[in-house]
Coordinates of C-alpha atoms in Angstrom, one line a residue:
M12 CA -77.9 110.1 12.5
K13 CA -77.1 107.8 15.5
K14 CA -77.0 103.9 15.0
L15 CA -79.5 102.1 17.8
I16 CA -78.0 99.7 20.2
N17 CA -79.7 96.5 19.8
L18 CA -80.7 95.7 23.5
K19 CA -81.3 92.1 23.0
H20 CA -77.6 91.4 21.8
Y21 CA -76.5 93.6 25.1
T22 CA -78.7 91.7 27.4
N23 CA -77.3 88.4 25.9
L24 CA -74.1 89.4 26.0
S25 CA -74.4 90.6 29.9
N26 CA -76.0 87.1 30.6
T27 CA -72.7 85.4 29.5
L28 CA -71.0 87.7 31.1
S29 CA -72.9 87.1 34.2
T30 CA -72.1 83.0 34.4
G31 CA -67.9 83.2 34.5
K32 CA -67.8 80.9 37.2
D33 CA -69.5 78.2 36.0
S34 CA -67.3 78.4 32.2
K35 CA -64.1 77.7 35.2
G36 CA -65.8 74.7 36.5
M37 CA -66.4 73.3 33.1
V38 CA -63.2 73.7 32.1
L39 CA -62.0 72.2 35.7
I40 CA -64.2 69.2 34.7
V41 CA -63.1 68.6 31.4
V42 CA -59.4 68.9 32.4
L43 CA -60.0 66.4 35.2
A44 CA -61.7 63.8 32.5
L45 CA -58.6 64.3 30.2
L46 CA -56.2 63.5 33.2
A47 CA -58.2 60.2 34.0
T48 CA -58.0 59.2 30.6
L49 CA -54.2 59.5 30.5
T50 CA -54.0 58.2 33.7
I51 CA -56.1 55.1 32.6
V52 CA -54.2 55.3 29.2
G53 CA -50.9 55.3 30.8
T54 CA -52.1 52.6 33.1
T55 CA -52.8 50.7 30.9
A56 CA -49.5 51.1 28.5
V57 CA -47.8 50.1 31.4
I58 CA -49.4 47.1 32.1
T59 CA -49.3 46.1 28.4
T60 CA -45.4 47.0 28.4
T61 CA -45.3 44.7 31.5
T62 CA -47.3 42.0 30.2
D63 CA -45.4 42.5 27.0
N64 CA -41.8 42.2 29.0
K65 CA -43.3 39.5 30.7
I66 CA -44.2 37.3 27.3
S67 CA -40.8 38.3 26.3
N68 CA -39.0 37.0 28.9
N69 CA -40.8 33.8 29.2
Y70 CA -40.5 33.3 25.5
K71 CA -36.6 34.3 25.9
S72 CA -36.4 31.9 28.8
S73 CA -38.1 29.2 26.9
I74 CA -35.7 29.1 24.2
Q75 CA -32.7 29.5 26.2
A76 CA -34.1 26.3 27.8
Y77 CA -34.4 25.0 24.3
Y78 CA -30.9 25.6 23.4
A79 CA -29.6 24.0 26.8
A80 CA -31.3 20.6 26.3
E81 CA -30.4 20.8 22.6
G82 CA -26.2 21.4 23.8
G83 CA -27.3 18.7 26.4
A84 CA -28.2 16.5 23.6
K85 CA -25.5 17.4 21.3
Y86 CA -22.9 16.9 23.8
G87 CA -24.9 13.2 24.5
V88 CA -24.3 12.0 20.8
E89 CA -20.6 13.3 21.2
K90 CA -19.9 11.6 24.4
F91 CA -21.3 8.6 23.0
R92 CA -19.4 8.4 19.7
Q93 CA -16.5 8.0 21.9
K94 CA -17.6 5.8 24.0
L95 CA -18.5 3.3 21.3
K96 CA -14.9 3.7 19.8
T97 CA -13.7 1.6 22.6
V98 CA -16.6 -0.8 23.4
L99 CA -18.2 -2.9 20.6
N100 CA -21.4 -3.8 22.5
P101 CA -22.0 -0.8 25.1
S102 CA -23.5 -2.6 28.6
S103 CA -26.3 -0.8 30.7
S104 CA -23.4 1.2 32.9
D105 CA -21.0 2.0 29.9
L106 CA -24.6 4.4 29.0
N107 CA -24.9 5.3 32.2
G108 CA -22.0 6.5 32.6
I109 CA -22.7 9.2 29.8
T110 CA -23.8 12.1 32.4
A111 CA -24.8 15.7 31.3
P112 CA -22.6 18.4 30.7
T113 CA -22.4 21.6 32.9
I114 CA -24.4 24.7 31.5
N115 CA -24.7 27.7 33.7
G116 CA -28.3 28.4 34.3
F117 CA -29.6 25.3 34.2
N118 CA -29.8 22.1 35.7
F119 CA -30.8 19.0 33.8
D120 CA -33.7 16.9 35.3
E121 CA -33.5 14.1 32.9
F122 CA -30.6 12.9 30.8
T123 CA -30.2 9.4 29.4
V124 CA -28.7 7.2 27.1
S125 CA -30.3 4.2 26.3
K126 CA -30.7 1.0 23.8
V127 CA -33.9 1.2 21.8
G128 CA -35.3 -2.5 20.6
V129 CA -33.3 -5.4 19.5
G130 CA -30.4 -4.8 16.8
N131 CA -31.0 -6.1 12.8
T132 CA -28.9 -6.5 9.9
T133 CA -29.9 -3.9 7.3
A134 CA -28.9 -1.7 4.2
I135 CA -28.4 2.1 5.7
A136 CA -31.6 4.0 4.2
T137 CA -30.1 7.7 5.1
G138 CA -27.0 9.6 4.9
N139 CA -23.2 9.4 3.2
F140 CA -23.1 5.6 3.4
T141 CA -26.9 4.9 1.9
G142 CA -27.0 1.2 0.5
L143 CA -24.2 -0.3 2.5
T144 CA -25.2 -3.0 4.9
A145 CA -24.6 -3.1 8.6
L146 CA -26.0 -4.6 11.7
K147 CA -28.0 -1.4 13.5
Q148 CA -29.1 -1.0 16.8
K149 CA -30.9 2.2 17.2
Y150 CA -30.7 4.5 21.0
E151 CA -32.2 7.3 22.5
I152 CA -30.5 10.2 24.4
I153 CA -32.6 12.5 26.2
S154 CA -32.2 15.6 27.3
K155 CA -34.5 17.9 29.6
A156 CA -32.8 21.1 30.5
K157 CA -34.7 23.7 33.2
G158 CA -33.6 27.2 34.2
T159 CA -32.4 28.0 37.9
N160 CA -33.4 30.9 39.7
N161 CA -35.9 32.9 38.4
N162 CA -35.7 31.1 35.4
S163 CA -38.1 27.8 35.4
S164 CA -38.7 27.5 31.8
T165 CA -38.1 23.8 31.0
A166 CA -37.4 22.1 27.6
K167 CA -36.6 18.6 26.3
I168 CA -35.0 17.2 23.4
V169 CA -35.2 13.4 22.3
Q170 CA -32.2 12.3 19.8
S171 CA -32.4 9.2 17.5
V172 CA -28.9 7.9 16.7
E173 CA -28.0 4.6 14.9
D174 CA -24.8 2.4 15.9
N175 CA -24.0 0.9 12.3
L176 CA -21.4 -1.8 12.4
I177 CA -20.6 -2.2 8.5
P178 CA -18.7 -5.1 7.5
L179 CA -15.4 -3.7 6.4
F180 CA -14.9 -5.9 3.3
Q181 CA -18.0 -4.1 1.4
F182 CA -15.1 -1.3 0.5
G183 CA -13.5 -2.0 -2.6
I184 CA -10.5 0.2 -1.4
F185 CA -10.4 1.6 2.6
Y186 CA -7.5 3.2 4.5
Q187 CA -6.9 4.5 7.2
D188 CA -4.5 6.9 6.2
D189 CA -3.8 8.9 3.3
L190 CA -5.1 6.9 0.6
E191 CA -2.8 7.6 -2.7
M192 CA -3.2 6.7 -6.4
V193 CA -1.0 7.7 -9.0
P194 CA -0.2 4.7 -11.2
G195 CA 1.9 4.9 -14.3
P196 CA 0.3 2.9 -16.8
D197 CA -3.3 2.8 -17.6
M198 CA -5.6 1.6 -14.2
T199 CA -9.4 1.1 -13.8
F200 CA -10.5 0.6 -10.7
S201 CA -14.5 -0.8 -11.0
G202 CA -17.5 -1.6 -8.2
G203 CA -17.2 -1.4 -4.3
K204 CA -16.6 1.8 -2.9
I205 CA -13.4 3.9 -1.8
H206 CA -12.6 5.6 1.1
S207 CA -10.2 7.2 3.4
N208 CA -10.4 8.0 6.9
N209 CA -7.6 10.7 5.3
D210 CA -7.3 12.7 2.4
I211 CA -6.9 11.3 -0.9
Y212 CA -4.1 12.1 -3.8
V213 CA -5.1 11.0 -7.2
G214 CA -3.5 11.7 -10.3
S215 CA -2.1 9.2 -13.1
N216 CA 0.6 9.5 -15.9
N217 CA -2.0 7.9 -18.7
T218 CA -5.7 7.6 -17.4
L219 CA -6.9 6.0 -14.1
S220 CA -10.6 5.1 -14.2
L221 CA -12.5 4.8 -11.1
D222 CA -15.9 3.4 -11.5
S223 CA -16.6 3.6 -7.6
Q224 CA -18.0 6.0 -5.0
I225 CA -15.2 8.2 -3.1
T226 CA -15.7 9.0 0.1
S227 CA -12.9 11.3 2.6
A228 CA -13.0 12.0 6.0
G229 CA -10.2 14.4 5.0
N230 CA -9.5 16.2 2.0
I231 CA -9.5 15.4 -2.0
Y232 CA -6.7 16.2 -4.2
Y233 CA -5.9 16.1 -7.7
R234 CA -1.8 16.4 -7.2
R235 CA 0.9 13.8 -6.0
K236 CA 1.5 14.1 -1.9
D237 CA 5.2 13.4 -2.1
D238 CA 6.0 16.5 -4.3
G239 CA 2.5 18.1 -5.3
S240 CA 3.1 18.2 -8.9
V241 CA 0.2 17.0 -11.0
P242 CA 0.8 14.1 -13.2
S243 CA 0.0 14.8 -17.1
G244 CA -2.2 12.2 -17.6
T245 CA -6.1 11.7 -16.7
V246 CA -8.4 10.9 -13.7
R247 CA -11.9 10.4 -14.5
I248 CA -14.6 9.2 -12.1
K249 CA -18.3 7.7 -12.7
D250 CA -21.4 9.5 -12.1
G251 CA -24.4 8.8 -10.8
A252 CA -25.6 8.0 -14.3
G253 CA -22.8 6.0 -15.3
N254 CA -20.5 8.6 -17.2
Y255 CA -16.9 9.6 -16.8
Q256 CA -16.4 13.1 -15.7
P257 CA -12.7 13.9 -15.7
M258 CA -11.1 15.8 -12.5
K259 CA -9.6 18.3 -14.7
K260 CA -11.9 19.9 -17.4
D261 CA -10.9 22.9 -19.9
G262 CA -7.9 22.9 -18.4
K263 CA -9.4 23.7 -14.9
I264 CA -9.0 21.3 -11.7
L265 CA -11.8 20.0 -9.1
D266 CA -10.9 18.8 -6.2
S267 CA -10.9 20.3 -2.4
E268 CA -9.1 23.1 -3.1
S269 CA -11.4 24.9 -5.9
T270 CA -13.7 27.5 -4.9
D271 CA -17.5 26.1 -4.1
W272 CA -15.7 22.7 -4.2
T273 CA -18.7 21.5 -2.7
S274 CA -21.7 22.1 -4.8
K275 CA -19.2 21.7 -8.0
A276 CA -18.5 18.4 -7.1
T277 CA -22.0 17.5 -5.7
S278 CA -23.2 18.5 -9.5
R279 CA -20.1 17.0 -11.6
W280 CA -20.7 13.6 -10.0
N281 CA -24.0 13.5 -8.6
E282 CA -22.7 13.1 -5.1
N283 CA -20.8 9.6 -6.0
V284 CA -17.6 12.0 -5.3
K285 CA -17.5 13.4 -1.2
S286 CA -15.1 14.3 1.6
K287 CA -15.1 16.1 4.8
D288 CA -16.8 19.1 3.2
M289 CA -20.4 17.1 2.6
G290 CA -20.0 15.2 6.0
I291 CA -17.9 12.5 5.4
T292 CA -16.5 11.1 8.8
E293 CA -14.1 8.7 10.0
L294 CA -15.0 4.5 9.8
K295 CA -12.8 2.7 12.6
I296 CA -13.0 -0.5 13.8
P297 CA -13.8 -0.9 17.6
L298 CA -10.8 -1.3 19.6
P299 CA -9.4 0.0 23.0
E300 CA -8.5 4.1 23.0
S301 CA -5.0 3.7 22.7
S302 CA -4.7 1.1 20.7
E303 CA -3.9 0.8 17.1
S304 CA -5.7 -0.7 13.9
I305 CA -2.9 -3.3 13.4
E306 CA -3.7 -5.0 16.8
V307 CA -6.1 -7.0 15.3
I308 CA -3.2 -9.0 13.3
K309 CA -1.0 -9.2 16.4
K310 CA -0.7 -12.7 18.9
G311 CA -3.1 -12.5 21.7
D312 CA -0.9 -12.6 25.3
T313 CA -1.2 -16.1 25.4
L314 CA -2.5 -19.5 23.9
K315 CA -5.7 -20.6 26.1
P316 CA -8.3 -17.8 26.3
E317 CA -9.3 -18.1 29.7
D318 CA -5.8 -17.6 30.6
S319 CA -5.9 -14.3 28.5
T320 CA -5.7 -10.8 30.4
E321 CA -7.0 -8.7 27.2
S322 CA -10.0 -6.8 26.8
E323 CA -13.1 -7.7 25.1
E324 CA -12.3 -5.4 22.4
L325 CA -8.9 -7.4 22.0
L326 CA -10.2 -10.6 22.1
N327 CA -13.0 -9.7 19.5
G328 CA -11.1 -7.7 17.3
R329 CA -7.6 -10.3 17.3
F330 CA -7.9 -12.6 14.3
Y331 CA -5.5 -14.5 17.1
W332 CA -8.5 -15.2 19.1
K333 CA -11.0 -16.1 16.1
A334 CA -8.8 -18.1 14.8
G335 CA -9.4 -22.2 15.1
L336 CA -5.9 -23.4 13.5
R337 CA -3.0 -21.7 15.3
I338 CA 0.2 -22.3 13.9
V339 CA 2.8 -20.6 15.9
D340 CA 6.7 -21.3 15.2
G341 CA 6.0 -24.3 13.7
V342 CA 3.3 -25.6 16.2
F343 CA -0.2 -26.6 15.4
Y344 CA -2.9 -25.3 18.2
D345 CA -6.7 -25.7 18.5
R346 CA -8.7 -23.1 19.5
S347 CA -8.5 -23.6 23.0
G348 CA -4.9 -23.7 23.0
N349 CA -4.3 -27.7 23.1
V350 CA -1.3 -28.7 20.1
I351 CA -2.1 -30.9 17.5
D352 CA 0.2 -33.4 15.8
I353 CA -1.1 -33.1 12.4
T354 CA 1.8 -35.5 10.9
N355 CA -0.2 -38.5 13.2
G356 CA 2.8 -39.8 14.9
G357 CA 4.8 -39.2 12.0
T358 CA 2.4 -40.9 9.2
V359 CA 0.9 -37.6 7.3
T360 CA 3.4 -35.5 6.0
S361 CA 3.3 -31.5 7.6
P362 CA 1.5 -28.9 5.3
L363 CA 4.7 -26.7 6.6
A364 CA 8.2 -26.3 4.8
T365 CA 10.9 -23.4 5.4
N366 CA 12.7 -21.9 2.8
T367 CA 14.9 -18.4 1.7
I368 CA 14.2 -16.0 -0.4
Y369 CA 15.6 -12.8 -1.4
D370 CA 13.3 -9.9 -1.1
A371 CA 14.9 -7.3 -3.2
R372 CA 12.6 -4.0 -1.9
E373 CA 13.5 -5.1 1.3
G374 CA 17.5 -6.3 0.2
K375 CA 17.6 -9.0 2.3
N376 CA 16.8 -12.6 2.6
I377 CA 14.0 -13.7 4.3
T378 CA 13.1 -17.0 6.1
V379 CA 9.7 -18.0 4.6
K380 CA 7.3 -20.5 6.5
T381 CA 5.8 -21.7 3.1
I382 CA 2.0 -23.4 3.9
D383 CA 0.9 -25.6 1.0
L384 CA -3.1 -25.1 1.1
Q385 CA -3.9 -28.4 -0.7
A386 CA -1.8 -30.4 1.8
L387 CA -3.5 -28.2 4.6
G388 CA -6.8 -28.9 3.1
A389 CA -6.3 -32.8 2.6
N390 CA -5.5 -32.8 6.4
T391 CA -8.2 -34.3 8.6
L392 CA -6.8 -32.7 11.9
A393 CA -5.7 -29.5 11.1
M394 CA -9.4 -29.0 9.1
N395 CA -11.1 -30.1 11.9
A396 CA -9.6 -27.6 13.9
L397 CA -10.0 -25.1 11.3
N398 CA -13.5 -25.5 10.9
D399 CA -14.5 -25.1 14.7
P400 CA -17.0 -22.5 14.3
P401 CA -16.6 -19.9 13.5
K402 CA -14.9 -21.9 10.8
G403 CA -12.2 -20.9 8.1
I404 CA -10.0 -18.6 10.1
L405 CA -6.3 -19.4 10.3
Y406 CA -3.7 -17.7 12.3
I407 CA -0.2 -18.1 11.7
S408 CA 3.0 -16.5 12.9
E409 CA 6.7 -16.8 13.3
S410 CA 9.1 -15.0 15.8
G411 CA 12.5 -13.6 15.0
S412 CA 13.1 -11.1 12.7
S413 CA 13.1 -11.4 8.9
K414 CA 10.7 -14.4 9.3
A415 CA 7.6 -14.2 7.0
I416 CA 4.4 -16.2 5.5
R417 CA 4.3 -18.0 2.3
L418 CA 0.9 -19.4 0.7
S419 CA 1.3 -21.5 -1.9
N420 CA -0.8 -24.0 -4.1
G421 CA -4.0 -22.1 -3.0
S422 CA -5.7 -22.2 -6.7
S423 CA -8.4 -24.1 -4.7
L424 CA -9.3 -23.0 -1.5
P425 CA -11.8 -24.9 1.3
S426 CA -15.2 -25.1 0.3
G427 CA -16.5 -22.6 3.6
G428 CA -13.5 -20.4 2.2
L429 CA -10.6 -19.5 4.3
T430 CA -9.0 -16.5 5.9
V431 CA -5.3 -16.6 6.7
A432 CA -3.7 -14.1 9.0
S433 CA 0.0 -13.2 10.5
E434 CA 1.8 -10.2 12.3
N435 CA 4.2 -11.4 9.7
P436 CA 4.7 -10.0 6.1
V437 CA 2.8 -12.9 3.8
Y438 CA 4.0 -13.8 0.1
I439 CA 1.6 -15.3 -2.2
K440 CA 2.8 -17.5 -4.4
G441 CA 1.0 -18.3 -7.8
D442 CA -2.9 -18.4 -8.8
Y443 CA -4.8 -17.9 -5.6
N444 CA -8.7 -19.0 -5.2
L445 CA -9.6 -19.2 -9.2
D446 CA -13.2 -20.6 -8.1
N447 CA -13.8 -17.5 -5.7
K448 CA -14.6 -18.8 -2.3
P449 CA -14.8 -16.3 0.5
A450 CA -11.2 -15.6 1.2
A451 CA -9.3 -13.1 2.9
V452 CA -5.2 -12.7 3.7
A453 CA -3.9 -10.2 6.4
G454 CA -0.8 -9.7 7.0
D455 CA 1.9 -6.8 8.2
A456 CA 2.6 -6.6 4.1
V457 CA 1.6 -8.4 1.3
T458 CA 3.5 -9.5 -1.7
I459 CA 3.1 -11.5 -4.9
L460 CA 5.1 -14.2 -6.6
S461 CA 3.7 -14.7 -10.2
N462 CA 3.0 -18.1 -11.3
A463 CA 6.4 -18.2 -12.7
W464 CA 8.3 -17.2 -9.5
D465 CA 11.7 -19.3 -8.8
D466 CA 13.2 -19.2 -5.1
A467 CA 16.5 -19.9 -6.6
K468 CA 16.6 -17.0 -9.1
S469 CA 15.5 -14.2 -6.4
N470 CA 18.5 -13.1 -6.0
G471 CA 19.3 -12.8 -9.6
P472 CA 19.0 -9.6 -11.3
L473 CA 15.4 -8.9 -12.6
G474 CA 16.1 -9.7 -16.1
N475 CA 15.9 -13.3 -14.3
R476 CA 12.6 -12.7 -12.8
V477 CA 10.2 -12.6 -15.2
A478 CA 6.1 -12.8 -14.1
N479 CA 3.8 -14.5 -16.0
N480 CA 0.2 -13.5 -16.0
T481 CA -1.5 -14.7 -12.4
T482 CA -4.8 -14.2 -10.9
V483 CA -6.1 -13.6 -7.3
K484 CA -9.3 -13.3 -5.9
S485 CA -9.2 -11.9 -2.1
V486 CA -9.4 -10.1 0.4
F487 CA -5.9 -8.2 1.4
M488 CA -5.5 -6.3 4.9
T489 CA -2.3 -5.1 5.0
G490 CA 0.4 -2.5 5.7
H491 CA 2.3 0.1 3.6
V492 CA 5.1 2.3 4.0
A493 CA 3.7 6.0 4.0
T494 CA 4.8 8.9 1.9
H495 CA 7.4 10.6 3.7
G496 CA 8.7 13.8 2.0
T497 CA 9.6 13.3 -1.7
Q498 CA 9.9 9.1 -0.8
Y499 CA 6.1 7.8 -2.4
S500 CA 4.4 5.5 -0.5
G501 CA 3.7 3.4 -3.7
G502 CA -0.2 4.4 -3.4
V503 CA -3.0 1.8 -3.7
E504 CA -1.4 0.4 -7.3
N505 CA 1.6 -0.8 -5.1
L506 CA -0.5 -1.9 -1.8
L507 CA 0.5 -5.4 -3.1
R508 CA 3.8 -5.2 -3.6
F509 CA 6.0 -7.1 -6.4
L510 CA 9.5 -8.4 -6.9
E511 CA 9.4 -9.6 -10.5
K512 CA 9.3 -8.1 -13.9
W513 CA 5.8 -8.0 -15.3
S514 CA 6.2 -6.1 -18.2
G515 CA 3.6 -7.1 -21.0
K516 CA 2.1 -9.3 -18.4
T517 CA -1.5 -9.2 -16.4
F518 CA -1.9 -9.1 -12.8
S519 CA -5.8 -10.2 -12.5
Y520 CA -7.0 -9.1 -9.2
S521 CA -10.7 -9.2 -7.9
G522 CA -11.3 -8.5 -4.1
S523 CA -11.1 -5.8 -1.4
L524 CA -7.8 -3.7 -0.9
I525 CA -7.9 -2.5 3.1
S526 CA -4.7 -0.7 4.8
L527 CA -5.8 0.6 8.1
W528 CA -2.0 0.1 9.2
Q529 CA 1.8 0.8 8.5
S530 CA 4.2 -2.1 7.8
K531 CA 5.9 -2.6 11.1
K532 CA 8.3 -5.2 9.5
A533 CA 8.8 -5.3 5.5
T534 CA 9.6 -1.1 5.9
G535 CA 11.5 -1.2 2.8
N536 CA 10.8 1.9 0.7
W537 CA 8.6 1.6 -2.7
I538 CA 10.8 1.8 -5.3
Y539 CA 10.1 1.2 -9.3
G540 CA 12.5 -0.3 -11.4
S541 CA 15.7 -2.8 -11.7
P542 CA 16.9 -4.7 -9.3
I543 CA 13.0 -4.9 -7.7
Y544 CA 9.8 -5.0 -10.2
E545 CA 8.3 -3.7 -13.3
A546 CA 4.5 -2.8 -13.3
P547 CA 2.1 -5.3 -15.0
T548 CA -0.8 -4.4 -16.9
R549 CA -3.2 -4.5 -13.8
N550 CA -7.5 -5.6 -14.3
W551 CA -8.9 -4.7 -10.7
S552 CA -12.4 -4.9 -9.8
Y553 CA -14.0 -5.4 -6.3
G554 CA -15.3 -9.1 -6.3
I555 CA -16.5 -9.2 -2.5
D556 CA -20.1 -11.4 -2.4
F557 CA -22.0 -9.5 0.5
S558 CA -23.7 -12.6 0.8
N559 CA -20.7 -15.0 1.6
L560 CA -18.5 -12.6 3.3
P561 CA -14.7 -14.0 4.2
P562 CA -14.3 -15.7 8.0
G563 CA -13.9 -13.5 10.7
T564 CA -14.7 -9.8 8.4
P565 CA -14.2 -7.3 10.7
V566 CA -16.6 -4.3 10.9
V567 CA -16.0 -0.9 11.3
R568 CA -18.5 1.7 12.9
L569 CA -20.6 4.3 11.7
V570 CA -22.8 6.4 14.2
Q571 CA -25.4 8.9 13.0
K572 CA -27.9 10.7 14.3
V573 CA -31.3 10.1 12.4
C574 CA -34.3 11.8 14.2
W575 CA -35.0 14.2 16.9
Q576 CA -38.1 15.6 18.6
Q577 CA -38.2 18.8 21.6
S578 CA -40.8 20.1 23.4
L579 CA -40.9 23.2 24.9
A580 CA -42.6 23.3 28.6
N581 CA -43.2 25.6 31.8
P582 CA -44.2 23.6 35.1

């Protein structure tokens, strides 16, 4: 039987087929709507990408401006440091002479170095020399960079800097050149900071004990400089808790050549031992750029200050110009360059005498101008000049070769203290400054002669020059003969030179040992044993009262960044 056709279904199918034109129209509308949507999405994406790129470029420009401003500030700090190496108190014109650097793509709308407030004497509160007292002056460096061409971003850095003038005699030991300390007998140095503007070499044949903070603007080595060998003894340094910690432990040496030196040294000595790797920098006396530190003990260019053509830094730096009393080739002068007849027409005995001694280290006779300090102190005319403020500074020099100065009868010094400076080598005979007044001696070299010294025996065998126990309390600024090749300088332990047989005797020393130059006149090499000297038992310590420093104490300079601010802005 045939299946019947559903007419209703046929009718619906027919109606559907009959509406084909309308269906095509709907598809077109849908496609157009989809295209419009895609266009909107694409346009939005392009706008978003453009905006993101613009934001990114603006951010990039701002960061570039920031780095330019930061670079300008760092440049300013470095130029400021260089300026302060040669200028004690920078003037406004000195500071204005520090101009902005040249950085491609940027100009500096603002670049200034200026003094902030008035300086004051206070303890250094931050950095590697915390605790030292200094005359502190704040400065501000402003560096504002603005982009050129299509980059209009700007950034501004404000860097604060502290200029610290540190009285030098706060250091127990201070060296401009390499500092070496390799004593034969046991040696202890206690108190005061130990610093070198170059490398430090330490070692011992027995035991070297250092109770001081140690800083080096170079490296610190546990070995000799002359031949590189490691002495068989022990070097130990106190940590922050006051306990000795060795440089060699369990057969391993800890020094600047060690792996992870910075972290290990910090851990072992609680930051009491630092080198350049921990940020230690040079500390130098402000002098003209071409000048060496030895200039501080040299004669001025004339007798009268008003006739001098020397720079402000030399006028401020030389002991010659600071001295109220000068003795030049046996003639006494006051600060103004006027001759003083300290014999009062021959009625008073001069405190000066001329002697000859044999210096076994120099290998020759030396003509010494001997000053009897007790007789000087009793001379009214001399003391009136000496006490012309700043009081207590005596400068003395002798022209010619093989000339030197000798201080004798100095167990007691004038009540206000005494600083003696000379461009010549200086000898100290006998106990010096037993009552520990503020005292300093500065010279080309310094040699200690014991209480038992006899000029008549100076050219005899060492066995005839037997020392006895002697005590000296003074700062010494002096030169050394540097290590060259396998020739040892003698080290800190022989910075004060000896010419006697000290075996079994004690040299007690309290003060501050400063070596800023290599000796120009006493240039004999250090040699141990006969016929020159045998070493004493060294009982040495730092012994300077900061509240009562020796007259004319020089300063060294520390410039350090303390804080900074930044601002990023688009005009």
